[in-house]
Coordinates of C-alpha atoms in Angstrom, one line a residue:
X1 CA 4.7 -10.6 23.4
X2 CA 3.0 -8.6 20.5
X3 CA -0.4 -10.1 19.1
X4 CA -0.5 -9.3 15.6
X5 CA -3.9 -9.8 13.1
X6 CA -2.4 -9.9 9.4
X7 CA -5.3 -8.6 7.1
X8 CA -4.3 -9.9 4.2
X9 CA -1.7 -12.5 4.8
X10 CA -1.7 -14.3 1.7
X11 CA -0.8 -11.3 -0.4
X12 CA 3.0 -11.2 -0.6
X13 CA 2.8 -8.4 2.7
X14 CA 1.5 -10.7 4.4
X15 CA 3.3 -13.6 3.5
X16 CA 7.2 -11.0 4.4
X17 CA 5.3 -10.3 8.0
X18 CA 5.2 -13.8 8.8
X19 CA 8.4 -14.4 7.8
X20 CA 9.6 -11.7 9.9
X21 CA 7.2 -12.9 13.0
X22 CA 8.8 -16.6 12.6
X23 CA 11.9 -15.0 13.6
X24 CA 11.4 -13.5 16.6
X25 CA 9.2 -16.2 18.3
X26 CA 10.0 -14.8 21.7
X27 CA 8.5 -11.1 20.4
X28 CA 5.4 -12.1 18.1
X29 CA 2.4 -14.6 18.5
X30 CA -0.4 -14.7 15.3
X31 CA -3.6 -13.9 16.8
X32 CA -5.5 -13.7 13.4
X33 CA -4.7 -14.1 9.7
X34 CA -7.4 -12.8 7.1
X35 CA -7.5 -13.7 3.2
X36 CA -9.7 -13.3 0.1
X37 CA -9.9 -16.1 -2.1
X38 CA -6.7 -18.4 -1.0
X39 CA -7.8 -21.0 1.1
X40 CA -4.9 -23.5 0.9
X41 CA -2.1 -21.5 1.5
X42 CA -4.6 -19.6 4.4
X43 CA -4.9 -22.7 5.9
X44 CA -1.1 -23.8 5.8
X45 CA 0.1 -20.5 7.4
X46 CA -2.7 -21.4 10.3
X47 CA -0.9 -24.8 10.1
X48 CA 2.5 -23.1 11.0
X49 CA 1.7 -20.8 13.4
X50 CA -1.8 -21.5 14.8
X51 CA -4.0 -18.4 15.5
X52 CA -7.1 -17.7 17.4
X53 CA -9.1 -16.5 14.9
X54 CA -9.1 -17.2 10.5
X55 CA -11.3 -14.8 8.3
X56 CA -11.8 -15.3 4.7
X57 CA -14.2 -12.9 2.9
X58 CA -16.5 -15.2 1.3
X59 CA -19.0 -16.7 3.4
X60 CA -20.0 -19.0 0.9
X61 CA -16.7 -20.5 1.7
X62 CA -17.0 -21.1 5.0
X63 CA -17.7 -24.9 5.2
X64 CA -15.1 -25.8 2.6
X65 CA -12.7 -23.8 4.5
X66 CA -14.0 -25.1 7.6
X67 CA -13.2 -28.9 6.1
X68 CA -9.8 -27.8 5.3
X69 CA -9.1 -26.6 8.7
X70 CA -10.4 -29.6 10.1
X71 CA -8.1 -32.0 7.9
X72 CA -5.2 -29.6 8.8
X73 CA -6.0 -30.7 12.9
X74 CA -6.2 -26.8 13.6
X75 CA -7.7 -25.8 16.8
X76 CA -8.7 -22.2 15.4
X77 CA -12.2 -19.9 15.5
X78 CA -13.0 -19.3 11.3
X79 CA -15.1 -16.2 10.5
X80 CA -16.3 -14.1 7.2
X81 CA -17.5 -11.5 5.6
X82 CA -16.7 -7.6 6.2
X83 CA -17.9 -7.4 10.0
X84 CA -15.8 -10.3 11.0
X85 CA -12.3 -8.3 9.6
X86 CA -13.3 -5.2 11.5
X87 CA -13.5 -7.7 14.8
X88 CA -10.4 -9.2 14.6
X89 CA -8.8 -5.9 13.8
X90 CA -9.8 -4.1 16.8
X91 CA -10.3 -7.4 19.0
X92 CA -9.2 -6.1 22.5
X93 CA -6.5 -8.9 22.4
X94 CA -4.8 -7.5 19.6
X95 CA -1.7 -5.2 19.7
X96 CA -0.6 -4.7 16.5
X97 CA -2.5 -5.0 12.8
X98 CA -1.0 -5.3 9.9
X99 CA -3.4 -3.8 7.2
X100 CA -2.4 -5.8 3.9
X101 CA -5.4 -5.8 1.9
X102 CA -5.1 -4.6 -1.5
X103 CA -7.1 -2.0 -2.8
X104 CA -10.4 0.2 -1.3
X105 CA -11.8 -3.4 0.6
X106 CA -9.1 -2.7 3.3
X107 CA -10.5 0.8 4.0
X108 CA -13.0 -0.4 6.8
X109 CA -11.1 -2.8 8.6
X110 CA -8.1 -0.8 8.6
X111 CA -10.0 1.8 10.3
X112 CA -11.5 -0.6 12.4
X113 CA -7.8 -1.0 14.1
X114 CA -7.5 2.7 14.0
X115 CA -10.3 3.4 15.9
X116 CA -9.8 0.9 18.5
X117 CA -6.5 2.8 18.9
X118 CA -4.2 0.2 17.6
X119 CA -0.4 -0.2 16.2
X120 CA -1.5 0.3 12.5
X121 CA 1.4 -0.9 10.3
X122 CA 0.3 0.8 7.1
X123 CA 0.6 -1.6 3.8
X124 CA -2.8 -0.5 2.3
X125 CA -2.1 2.5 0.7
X126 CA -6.0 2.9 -0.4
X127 CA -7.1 4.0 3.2
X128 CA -5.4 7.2 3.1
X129 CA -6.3 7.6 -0.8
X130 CA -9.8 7.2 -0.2
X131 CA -10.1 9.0 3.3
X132 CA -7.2 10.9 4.2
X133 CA -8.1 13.6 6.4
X134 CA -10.8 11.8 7.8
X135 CA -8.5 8.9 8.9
X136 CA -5.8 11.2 9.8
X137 CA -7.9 12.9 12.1
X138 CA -9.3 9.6 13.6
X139 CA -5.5 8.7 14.4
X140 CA -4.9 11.7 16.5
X141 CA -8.4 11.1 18.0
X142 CA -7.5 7.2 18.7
X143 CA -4.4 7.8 19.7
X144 CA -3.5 4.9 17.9
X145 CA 0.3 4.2 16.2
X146 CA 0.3 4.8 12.3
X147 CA 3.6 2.9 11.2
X148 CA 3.6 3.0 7.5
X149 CA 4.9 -0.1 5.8
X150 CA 5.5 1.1 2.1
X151 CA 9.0 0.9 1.6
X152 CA 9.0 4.9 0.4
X153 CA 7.2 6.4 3.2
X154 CA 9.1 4.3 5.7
X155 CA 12.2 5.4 4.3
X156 CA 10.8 8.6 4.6
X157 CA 9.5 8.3 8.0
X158 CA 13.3 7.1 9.1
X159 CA 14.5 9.9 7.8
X160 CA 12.6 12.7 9.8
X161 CA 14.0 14.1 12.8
X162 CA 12.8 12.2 16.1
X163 CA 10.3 15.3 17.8
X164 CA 9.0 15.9 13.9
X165 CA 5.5 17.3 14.1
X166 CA 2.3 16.2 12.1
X167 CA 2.6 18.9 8.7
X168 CA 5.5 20.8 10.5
X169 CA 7.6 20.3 7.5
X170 CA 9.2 23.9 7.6
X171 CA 9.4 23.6 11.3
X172 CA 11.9 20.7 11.1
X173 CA 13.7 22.3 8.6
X174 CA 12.9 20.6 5.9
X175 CA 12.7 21.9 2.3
X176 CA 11.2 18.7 0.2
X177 CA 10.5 15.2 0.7
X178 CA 12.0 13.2 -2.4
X179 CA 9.5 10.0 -3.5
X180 CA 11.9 7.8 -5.4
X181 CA 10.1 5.1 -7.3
X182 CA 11.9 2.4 -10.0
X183 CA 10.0 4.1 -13.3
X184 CA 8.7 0.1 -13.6
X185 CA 9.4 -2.6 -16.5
X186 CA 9.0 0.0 -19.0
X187 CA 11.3 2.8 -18.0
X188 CA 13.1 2.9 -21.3
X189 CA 10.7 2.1 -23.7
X190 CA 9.1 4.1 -26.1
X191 CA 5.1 4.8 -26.3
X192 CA 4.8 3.0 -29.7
X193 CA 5.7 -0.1 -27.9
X194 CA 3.1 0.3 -24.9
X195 CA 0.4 -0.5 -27.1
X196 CA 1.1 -4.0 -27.2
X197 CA 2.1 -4.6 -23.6
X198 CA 1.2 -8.1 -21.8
X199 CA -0.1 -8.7 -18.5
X200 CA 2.8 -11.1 -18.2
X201 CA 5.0 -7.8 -18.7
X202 CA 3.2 -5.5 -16.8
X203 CA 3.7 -7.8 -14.1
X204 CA 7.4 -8.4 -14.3
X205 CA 9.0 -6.2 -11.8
X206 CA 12.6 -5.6 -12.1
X207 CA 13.5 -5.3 -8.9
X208 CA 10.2 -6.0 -6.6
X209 CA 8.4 -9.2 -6.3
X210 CA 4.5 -7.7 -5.6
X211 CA 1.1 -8.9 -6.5
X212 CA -0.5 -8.4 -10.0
X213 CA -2.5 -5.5 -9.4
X214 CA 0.3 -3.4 -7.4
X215 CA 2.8 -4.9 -10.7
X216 CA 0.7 -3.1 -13.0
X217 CA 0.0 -0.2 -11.3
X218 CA 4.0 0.3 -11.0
X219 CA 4.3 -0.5 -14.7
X220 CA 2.1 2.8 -15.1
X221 CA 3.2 4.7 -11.8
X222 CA 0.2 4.9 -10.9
X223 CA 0.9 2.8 -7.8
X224 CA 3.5 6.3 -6.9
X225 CA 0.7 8.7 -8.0
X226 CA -1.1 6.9 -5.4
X227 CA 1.7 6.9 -2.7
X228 CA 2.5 10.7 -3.6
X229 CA -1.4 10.8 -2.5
X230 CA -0.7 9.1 0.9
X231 CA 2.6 11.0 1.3
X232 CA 1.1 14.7 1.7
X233 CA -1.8 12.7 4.4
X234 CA 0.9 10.6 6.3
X235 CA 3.3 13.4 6.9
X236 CA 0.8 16.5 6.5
X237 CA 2.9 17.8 3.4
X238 CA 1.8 20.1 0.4
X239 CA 1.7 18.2 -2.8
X240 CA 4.4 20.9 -3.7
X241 CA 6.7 19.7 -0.4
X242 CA 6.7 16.3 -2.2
X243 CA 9.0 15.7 -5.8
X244 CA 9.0 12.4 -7.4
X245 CA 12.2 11.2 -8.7
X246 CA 13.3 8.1 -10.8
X247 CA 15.7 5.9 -9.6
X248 CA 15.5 3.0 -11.7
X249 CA 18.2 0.7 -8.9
X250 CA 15.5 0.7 -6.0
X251 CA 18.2 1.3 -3.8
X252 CA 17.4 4.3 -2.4
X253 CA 14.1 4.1 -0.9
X254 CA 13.1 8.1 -0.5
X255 CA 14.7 11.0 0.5
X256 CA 14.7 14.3 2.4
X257 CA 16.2 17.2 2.0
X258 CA 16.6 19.7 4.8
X259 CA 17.0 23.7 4.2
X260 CA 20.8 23.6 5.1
X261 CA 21.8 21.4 1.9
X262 CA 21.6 17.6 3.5
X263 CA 19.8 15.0 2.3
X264 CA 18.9 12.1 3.9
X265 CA 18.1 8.5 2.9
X266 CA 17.3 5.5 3.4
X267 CA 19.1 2.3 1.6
X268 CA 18.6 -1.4 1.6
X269 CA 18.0 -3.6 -1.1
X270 CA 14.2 -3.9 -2.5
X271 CA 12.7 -6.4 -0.2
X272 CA 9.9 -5.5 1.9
X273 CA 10.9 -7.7 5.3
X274 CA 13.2 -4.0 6.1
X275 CA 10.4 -1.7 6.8
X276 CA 7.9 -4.4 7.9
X277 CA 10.9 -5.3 10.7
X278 CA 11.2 -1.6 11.6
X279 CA 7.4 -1.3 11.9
X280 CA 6.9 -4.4 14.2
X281 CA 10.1 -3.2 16.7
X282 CA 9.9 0.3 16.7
X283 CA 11.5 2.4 17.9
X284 CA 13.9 -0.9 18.2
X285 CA 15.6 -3.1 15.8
X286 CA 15.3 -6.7 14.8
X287 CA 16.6 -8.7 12.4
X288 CA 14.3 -8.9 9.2
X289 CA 16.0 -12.1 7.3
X290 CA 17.1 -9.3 4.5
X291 CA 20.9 -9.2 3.5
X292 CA 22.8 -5.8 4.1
X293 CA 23.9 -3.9 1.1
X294 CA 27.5 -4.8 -0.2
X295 CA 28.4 -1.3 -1.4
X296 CA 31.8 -3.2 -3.5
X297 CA 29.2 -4.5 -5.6
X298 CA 27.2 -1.4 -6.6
X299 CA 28.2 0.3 -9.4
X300 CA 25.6 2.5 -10.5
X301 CA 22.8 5.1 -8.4
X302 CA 20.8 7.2 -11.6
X303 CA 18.7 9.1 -11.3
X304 CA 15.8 11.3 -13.5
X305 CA 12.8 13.1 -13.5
X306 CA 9.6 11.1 -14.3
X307 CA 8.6 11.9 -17.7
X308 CA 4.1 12.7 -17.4
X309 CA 3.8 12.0 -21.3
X310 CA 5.0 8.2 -21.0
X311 CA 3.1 8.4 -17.2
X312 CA 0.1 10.0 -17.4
X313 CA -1.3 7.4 -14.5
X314 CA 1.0 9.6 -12.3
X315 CA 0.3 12.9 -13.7
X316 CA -3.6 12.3 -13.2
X317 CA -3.1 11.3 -9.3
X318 CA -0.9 14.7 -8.7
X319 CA -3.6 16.3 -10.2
X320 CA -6.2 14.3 -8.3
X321 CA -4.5 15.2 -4.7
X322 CA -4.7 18.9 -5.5
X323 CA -8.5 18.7 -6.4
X324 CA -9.8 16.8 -3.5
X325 CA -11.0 13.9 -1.5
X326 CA -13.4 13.2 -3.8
X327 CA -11.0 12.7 -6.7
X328 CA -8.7 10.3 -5.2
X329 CA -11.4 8.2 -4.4
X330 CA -12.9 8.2 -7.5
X331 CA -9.4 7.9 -9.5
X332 CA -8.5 5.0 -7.5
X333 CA -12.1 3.5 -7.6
X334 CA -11.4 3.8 -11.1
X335 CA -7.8 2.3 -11.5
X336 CA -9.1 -0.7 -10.1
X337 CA -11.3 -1.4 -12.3
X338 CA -9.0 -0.3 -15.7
X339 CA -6.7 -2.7 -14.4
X340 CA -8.8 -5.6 -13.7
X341 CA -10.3 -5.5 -17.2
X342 CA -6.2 -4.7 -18.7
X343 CA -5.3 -8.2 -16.5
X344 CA -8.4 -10.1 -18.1
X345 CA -7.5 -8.9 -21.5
X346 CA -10.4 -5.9 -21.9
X347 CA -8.4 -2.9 -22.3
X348 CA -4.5 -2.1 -23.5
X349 CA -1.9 -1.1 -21.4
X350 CA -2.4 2.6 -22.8
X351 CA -6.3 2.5 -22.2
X352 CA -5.8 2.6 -18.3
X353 CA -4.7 5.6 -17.8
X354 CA -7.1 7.4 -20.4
X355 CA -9.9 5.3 -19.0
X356 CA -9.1 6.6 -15.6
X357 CA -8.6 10.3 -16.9
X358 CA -12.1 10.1 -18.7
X359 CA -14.2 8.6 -15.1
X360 CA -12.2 11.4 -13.5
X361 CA -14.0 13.9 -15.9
X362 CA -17.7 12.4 -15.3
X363 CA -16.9 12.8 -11.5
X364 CA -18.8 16.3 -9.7
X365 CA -17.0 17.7 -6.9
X366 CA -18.7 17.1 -3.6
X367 CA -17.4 17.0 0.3
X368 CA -16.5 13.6 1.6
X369 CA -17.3 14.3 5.3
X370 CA -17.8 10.9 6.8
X371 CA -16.9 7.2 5.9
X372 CA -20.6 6.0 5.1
X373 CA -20.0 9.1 2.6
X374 CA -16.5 8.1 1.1
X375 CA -18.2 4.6 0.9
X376 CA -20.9 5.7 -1.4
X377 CA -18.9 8.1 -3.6
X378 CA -16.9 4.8 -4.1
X379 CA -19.9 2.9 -5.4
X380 CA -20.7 6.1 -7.3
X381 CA -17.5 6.4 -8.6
X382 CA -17.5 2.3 -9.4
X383 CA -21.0 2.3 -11.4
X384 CA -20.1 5.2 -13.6
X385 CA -16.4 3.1 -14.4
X386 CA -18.4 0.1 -15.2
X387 CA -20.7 1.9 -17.4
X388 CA -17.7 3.4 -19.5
X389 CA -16.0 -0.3 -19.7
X390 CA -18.9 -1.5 -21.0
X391 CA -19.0 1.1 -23.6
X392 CA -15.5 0.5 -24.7
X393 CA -15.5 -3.4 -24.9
X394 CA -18.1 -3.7 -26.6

């Protein structure tokens, strides 16, 4: 019986690996669930499958949430703040973590689980954008399991040989990993019509149902800049071992292609349960609640090289992972920002990837050696991106 703390399990991970857990009762027991800001659905998945522990992040909230616990007859330790989500993460009860928290605030308590040598299931792409080499080498120190969750580098990892070794690429044979991403709800338009781009849009997914900020960030391909970043640190690739292709069906999850002509890949239709059920059994297989491809029905697989001019969001991560630690960290410290202020109506759809490019530029190289580092070039990075939004909406 596995004893899984979901960071993040209001977010729409979180919400697919309780689906899965419900399952599989016989396999999986909640030990914690962790969310931001939404209490009442917090408190109803606590309602379903009483855990130990609940963390939100505001302790300000703490007695209301404690009230709404109480009227919901759970029998259940609450918690906040930062410290509390690095306790439940590497709580000695706790087996497996699944690290679901959007953006940079899952960096520490994802580490948290990595350092107390747990199974990681990787959904929180920002902790190897942010601190790649230093939480790659904490892995192999920890000994802990890195599962990843994204539905690209799990494909990927499904489709390496069995023995493959950590940046051994060539070794295994292997000529190029192929990153396949959708091309978002704005594949075919052209970049006269970006300019006047909705939030509502931006976070229309054609094929994925995600939260806002990962919606938008697919609209501008950032969100596969970002897991081209996390790519060359998961599997120790070269950025020029990794190619980005467009294939607009989501069908075809990632690729690799091996120095004797095959390719292989992973299929299944877009729904993240797949790779969160792979992650949770490996190296077994459970069911995940997802239906199984009808291949009478598919008519179409394209595919096409992403075009940098109508994704420059993409073009500025590549660029990003060849300079450094210290530029991923700042250009995602910055995305988060641009596309906060695009969702509250400060900046167009356009302006996020130029505001990004132009924090980028203000950024001085410098070595990211340690996580107390990383966390102040973060803050760094953050005050000099507020400065230029405040420059340009006003």
């Amino acid at each position: 019986m596995q004893q899984i703390t979901i960071l993040g399990s209001t977010g729409s991970i979180g919400q697919s690996t309780l689906d899965v857990i419900a399952r599989h009762p016989d396999k999986y027991r909640v030990f914690a669930l962790t969310a931001n800001k939404n209490l009442t659905l917090l408190i109803e998945q606590a309602r379903q499958c009483q855990p130990d522990y609940l963390v939100i992040a505001d302790r300000a909230e703490l007695p209301r949430a404690r009230g709404m616990a109480d009227d919901a007859g759970l029998d259940c330790q609450l918690l906040a703040g930062a410290d509390a989500l690095d306790r439940v993460a590497s709580d000695e009860r706790t087996d497996t973590v699944m690290a679901a928290i959007v953006g940079s605030a899952g960096l520490l308590p994802t580490m948290a689980a990595v350092k107390a040598g747990k199974k990681v299931l990787l959904a929180n792409k920002e902790a190897l954008v942010m601190s790649g080499k230093l939480f790659m080498d904490e892995v192999q120190k920890s000994r802990a399991q890195l599962l990843p969750i994204d539905s690209e580098h799990n494909a990927i990892y499904q489709c390496l040989p069995g023995d493959f070794g950590y940046g051994k690429l060539e070794d295994a044979g292997i000529n190029k990993i192929l990153l396949t991403g959708s091309g978002g709800p704005f594949l075919n338009w052209n970049k006269a019509r970006l300019a006047a781009v909705t939030p509502e849009q931006a976070c229309c997914h054609p094929n994925w149902n995600m939260g806002r900020k990962i919606s938008v960030d697919s609209a501008t391909m950032m969100n596969k800049g970002l897991e081209f970043i996390e790519a060359c640190w998961l599997f120790g690739a070269r950025p020029e071992q990794i190619q980005v292709v467009i294939h607009p069906q989501s069908v075809i999850h990632s690729m690799v292609q091996y120095r004797d002509g095959s390719v292989l890949a992973q299929l299944g239709n877009p729904d993240m349960r797949t790779p969160i059920a792979h992650a949770l059994a490996y190296p077994q297989r459970i069911d995940s609640g997802v239906q199984p491809l009808d291949f009478s029905s598919m008519t179409d697989f394209s595919f096409r090289l992403p075009d940098y001019d109508q994704y420059p969001n993409l073009r500025l991560a590549m660029q990003a992972c060849g300079a450094g630690q210290y530029a991923t960290t700042g250009l995602n410290a910055a995305n988060e920002l641009a596309v906060e202020a695009f969702l509250q109506g400060h900046l167009s759809f356009p302006q996020i990837a130029a505001f990004n490019e132009a924090v980028l530029e203000q950024l001085e190289s410098c070595p990211l050696t340690s996580l107390d580092a990383i966390v102040e070039f973060d803050a760094q990075a953050r005050a000099i991106a507020g400065q230029l939004l405040n420059k340009m909406v006003a």
